XYZ file of C-alpha atoms in Angstrom:
349
model
C 117.034 18.033 190.024
C 120.190 19.387 188.481
C 118.266 21.710 186.164
C 116.274 23.224 189.063
C 119.412 23.967 191.068
C 121.001 25.678 188.078
C 118.016 27.983 187.636
C 118.029 28.942 191.312
C 121.729 29.722 191.088
C 121.204 32.022 188.061
C 118.370 33.888 189.829
C 120.465 34.311 192.957
C 123.338 35.633 190.856
C 121.224 38.644 189.726
C 120.864 39.840 193.330
C 124.457 39.330 194.407
C 126.565 42.487 194.878
C 129.893 42.248 193.024
C 133.002 42.646 195.114
C 135.103 45.588 193.916
C 138.852 45.346 193.988
C 141.228 48.235 194.417
C 142.734 49.431 191.120
C 140.333 47.490 188.930
C 137.710 49.261 186.787
C 134.053 48.692 187.466
C 132.531 46.240 184.958
C 130.293 47.827 182.346
C 126.624 47.017 182.165
C 125.264 44.929 179.327
C 123.268 47.894 177.954
C 126.152 50.384 178.191
C 126.408 53.017 175.338
C 129.651 54.825 174.618
C 129.006 58.605 174.450
C 132.610 59.788 174.419
C 132.687 60.477 170.646
C 132.323 64.001 169.121
C 130.433 64.735 165.927
C 132.104 66.820 163.206
C 130.131 69.656 161.623
C 130.354 70.439 157.870
C 129.990 74.144 157.110
C 129.475 75.348 153.498
C 129.962 78.945 152.503
C 127.126 78.752 149.994
C 124.381 76.161 149.882
C 121.539 75.516 147.465
C 118.229 76.508 148.962
C 116.250 73.306 148.476
C 113.378 74.773 150.440
C 112.942 77.661 147.974
C 109.592 79.425 148.283
C 108.545 78.558 144.728
C 109.966 77.253 141.423
C 110.459 80.788 140.127
C 112.841 81.692 142.939
C 114.692 78.414 142.503
C 115.079 79.091 138.761
C 116.461 82.565 139.451
C 118.779 81.162 142.114
C 120.277 78.639 139.690
C 120.554 81.345 137.056
C 122.641 83.396 139.486
C 124.881 80.373 140.092
C 125.978 80.415 136.441
C 128.454 83.142 137.418
C 129.981 81.000 140.196
C 133.739 80.457 140.344
C 133.270 76.695 140.622
C 133.138 74.806 137.312
C 131.001 72.074 138.857
C 128.516 74.560 140.251
C 128.186 76.344 136.898
C 127.664 73.030 135.120
C 125.046 71.833 137.617
C 123.201 75.154 137.421
C 123.067 74.931 133.621
C 121.860 71.330 133.896
C 118.997 72.433 136.146
C 118.016 75.253 133.791
C 118.127 72.916 130.786
C 115.867 70.478 132.624
C 113.341 73.216 133.309
C 113.347 74.317 129.674
C 112.846 70.746 128.437
C 109.619 70.240 130.409
C 106.199 70.465 128.798
C 105.326 73.298 128.971
C 108.793 74.859 129.355
C 109.423 76.670 132.634
C 111.198 79.955 131.933
C 109.966 82.673 134.304
C 112.659 85.212 133.328
C 112.178 85.081 129.540
C 114.524 84.130 126.703
C 115.957 87.635 126.397
C 117.142 87.742 130.021
C 118.357 84.165 129.804
C 120.496 84.863 126.740
C 121.910 88.005 128.299
C 123.245 85.960 131.226
C 124.343 82.857 129.307
C 125.891 84.133 126.068
C 129.174 85.226 127.740
C 129.611 81.587 128.873
C 130.186 80.433 125.286
C 133.915 80.987 125.748
C 134.024 79.418 129.233
C 137.310 77.738 130.108
C 135.581 74.504 131.192
C 134.607 72.025 128.480
C 131.716 70.394 130.437
C 130.235 73.841 131.081
C 130.301 74.696 127.361
C 128.761 71.326 126.511
C 125.953 71.820 129.032
C 125.356 75.331 127.693
C 124.887 73.915 124.191
C 122.257 71.480 125.521
C 120.440 74.385 127.151
C 120.480 76.503 123.997
C 118.972 73.660 121.984
C 115.954 73.699 124.311
C 115.153 77.361 123.615
C 112.178 78.050 121.312
C 113.278 79.009 117.803
C 110.751 81.851 117.556
C 112.207 83.494 120.659
C 115.801 83.111 119.462
C 115.378 84.768 116.026
C 115.034 88.375 117.316
C 118.437 88.037 119.050
C 120.406 86.624 116.115
C 122.650 89.679 115.746
C 123.666 89.611 119.425
C 124.200 85.845 119.455
C 126.410 86.022 116.375
C 128.754 88.464 118.128
C 129.513 85.914 120.865
C 129.767 83.023 118.397
C 132.328 84.953 116.329
C 134.347 85.633 119.472
C 134.252 81.928 120.332
C 135.299 80.837 116.827
C 138.370 83.082 116.914
C 139.357 82.202 120.498
C 142.995 81.362 121.209
C 142.027 77.936 122.621
C 141.375 75.242 120.030
C 138.787 73.491 122.243
C 136.787 76.717 122.470
C 137.061 77.165 118.688
C 135.618 73.702 118.114
C 132.700 74.435 120.424
C 132.198 77.705 118.547
C 131.440 75.610 115.459
C 128.815 73.728 117.490
C 127.194 77.018 118.476
C 127.246 78.151 114.848
C 125.548 74.941 113.713
C 122.881 75.355 116.389
C 122.111 78.911 115.301
C 121.992 77.937 111.618
C 119.552 75.142 112.420
C 117.327 77.410 114.495
C 117.374 80.634 112.462
C 119.487 80.089 109.343
C 117.652 82.512 107.055
C 117.647 85.212 109.723
C 121.387 84.770 110.267
C 122.464 85.364 106.663
C 120.123 88.352 106.259
C 120.901 90.178 109.527
C 123.223 93.220 109.716
C 126.870 92.206 109.969
C 126.028 88.484 109.900
C 127.172 87.699 106.352
C 130.509 89.363 105.632
C 131.930 89.294 109.167
C 131.381 85.551 109.770
C 132.858 84.826 106.334
C 135.913 86.868 107.262
C 136.241 84.871 110.494
C 135.983 81.604 108.578
C 138.767 82.756 106.261
C 140.921 83.655 109.257
C 140.337 80.331 111.027
C 140.924 78.290 107.880
C 144.008 80.294 106.933
C 142.563 81.354 103.568
C 143.438 84.975 102.868
C 144.104 87.123 99.829
C 146.522 89.992 100.126
C 146.761 93.024 97.923
C 149.318 92.317 95.232
C 152.201 94.822 95.362
C 154.306 95.775 92.357
C 157.098 93.324 93.215
C 154.918 90.422 94.310
C 154.185 87.256 92.415
C 151.445 87.110 89.821
C 149.035 85.018 91.851
C 148.855 87.195 94.960
C 147.749 84.125 96.924
C 148.974 83.510 100.428
C 148.004 80.918 102.977
C 148.326 81.555 106.693
C 149.821 78.675 108.696
C 147.226 76.199 109.878
C 148.581 75.238 113.268
C 145.823 72.663 113.910
C 145.736 70.937 110.534
C 147.522 67.612 110.564
C 148.062 67.697 114.313
C 147.496 64.493 116.224
C 144.989 65.992 118.636
C 143.127 68.491 116.456
C 143.287 66.802 113.071
C 139.506 66.920 112.629
C 139.165 70.664 113.222
C 140.069 71.714 109.674
C 137.543 69.429 107.889
C 134.822 70.374 110.350
C 135.436 74.062 109.761
C 134.926 73.525 106.034
C 131.711 71.591 106.640
C 130.232 74.335 108.826
C 131.285 76.906 106.211
C 129.491 74.796 103.592
C 126.314 74.879 105.654
C 126.611 78.643 106.129
C 127.094 79.272 102.402
C 124.307 76.870 101.474
C 121.840 78.915 103.517
C 123.187 82.168 102.113
C 122.873 81.004 98.501
C 119.478 79.370 98.967
C 116.967 80.744 96.428
C 114.022 82.587 97.897
C 110.491 81.256 97.817
C 108.530 82.714 94.892
C 104.913 83.202 95.935
C 102.251 84.310 93.447
C 101.225 87.930 93.891
C 97.596 88.963 94.254
C 96.058 92.465 94.425
C 95.202 91.854 98.091
C 98.911 91.636 98.929
C 99.256 95.370 98.351
C 96.740 96.150 101.101
C 98.130 93.415 103.349
C 101.628 94.927 103.231
C 100.221 98.276 104.325
C 97.810 97.173 107.039
C 99.491 94.082 108.521
C 102.306 94.071 111.045
C 105.611 92.767 109.546
C 106.557 89.294 110.763
C 110.305 89.704 110.354
C 112.398 91.318 113.127
C 113.512 94.869 112.320
C 111.714 94.965 108.935
C 112.941 98.460 108.062
C 116.447 98.032 109.445
C 117.947 98.130 105.971
C 117.032 101.836 105.783
C 119.308 102.639 108.727
C 117.026 105.409 109.982
C 117.817 105.097 113.693
C 121.314 103.611 113.569
C 124.734 104.933 112.570
C 125.756 104.412 108.933
C 127.032 100.925 108.191
C 130.067 99.967 106.195
C 130.261 97.062 103.779
C 130.909 94.502 106.503
C 128.050 95.653 108.751
C 125.559 95.972 105.925
C 122.353 93.925 105.738
C 122.174 91.588 102.726
C 118.554 90.484 102.579
C 118.422 88.797 99.175
C 120.492 86.121 97.514
C 121.833 88.340 94.723
C 123.403 90.805 97.169
C 125.082 88.004 99.094
C 126.410 86.462 95.893
C 127.766 89.813 94.764
C 129.760 90.554 97.915
C 130.977 86.939 98.136
C 132.258 87.068 94.563
C 133.938 90.372 95.221
C 135.754 89.517 98.482
C 135.881 85.776 99.160
C 135.372 83.709 96.031
C 139.022 83.585 94.968
C 140.222 82.698 98.483
C 137.697 79.901 98.931
C 138.385 78.372 95.517
C 142.140 78.359 96.107
C 141.688 76.918 99.592
C 139.379 74.174 98.329
C 141.913 73.166 95.672
C 144.652 72.913 98.300
C 142.434 70.870 100.646
C 141.475 68.449 97.867
C 145.138 67.609 97.343
C 145.439 66.642 101.012
C 142.890 63.851 100.574
C 141.278 61.985 103.457
C 138.673 63.681 105.617
C 139.846 67.136 104.533
C 139.509 66.177 100.875
C 135.946 64.951 101.346
C 134.981 68.110 103.241
C 136.556 70.213 100.483
C 134.513 68.298 97.873
C 131.327 69.131 99.805
C 132.293 72.800 99.944
C 133.127 72.804 96.238
C 129.681 71.394 95.408
C 128.017 74.118 97.488
C 129.976 76.747 95.549
C 128.911 75.242 92.238
C 125.246 75.127 93.229
C 125.201 78.555 94.848
C 127.357 80.556 92.426
C 126.670 78.681 89.195
C 123.963 81.104 88.078
C 125.708 84.230 89.361
C 125.813 87.196 87.009
C 127.892 90.298 87.602
C 125.691 93.097 88.879
C 125.445 96.216 86.789
C 124.875 98.524 89.764
C 127.258 101.430 90.184
C 129.229 101.857 93.377
C 130.599 105.068 94.789
C 133.991 104.512 93.174
C 132.698 103.732 89.679
C 132.536 107.333 88.410
C 128.824 107.723 88.846
C 128.911 111.418 87.859
C 131.180 111.122 84.821
C 129.858 113.229 81.955
C 128.023 115.678 84.172
C 129.060 119.328 84.502
C 129.179 120.172 88.196
């Protein structure tokens, strides 16, 4: 009986009209929704077009973002490009030549993560497509190695190692890619030889101050520079492959297309005359000759000084010393006459 009366009371309550009192707010319904809030809009000046028409346009869009002012945006764009190049087959609709033209100036970028991501991208490029651009790539690597920032210099060594791994033989035999990098290595290491004046000491040896050697933060830069120099010299002093000659080779050299880039570049037919530093040293003997003439004394003296330091620098110097022994052990002084060796002596002009 009590339960029935309670149910009737609850049903009657639904149809009762509430009495409103003056000054008191009307009670809210049980299904009331508060709509007084305001949504905030987020407006970006530049947004990635996720609904790009096709992968080619998206690749070009990310390539254009590599020149953005934002470090994060440049890094993310390089990460996307590296991912596309690492697929099988690689997706590169613009070609390696266009890609290098846009990315090489980023080697000296002020952001460390951007330079690291660029190195990952470069390692995904096909070696065969990188070799024709060795001369251009070396120009940017040399600028990175001699940068005023020590972090950029260290990354320049990473770029140099990458290029030596991809196209080492092409590097040491390309125009301006033997003497000029060696000169940069001497400058970075602080190994220089000055012309001995009349009042100077007998040795003529001078060592530029190594501001990074022995420092707490950059103590490993000096040994690493010697190790990369060892790798560079090892490739330059590597003996060539001796293949047996057959009579058919004579006709093959005439009728077949050369496989090396710029095969007749050493003639200098369509380029301005080169000096000693910009010359092309295609064979091992020429590279040994110019190294003995300009850098051998500086490297030997620098190696002796580094060995006395001991530690990591001493071990790197021992590696460099072994490369010098293996590469220059069989060197013989060339008997060729230079312009300043009185070629026309004895002739009546």
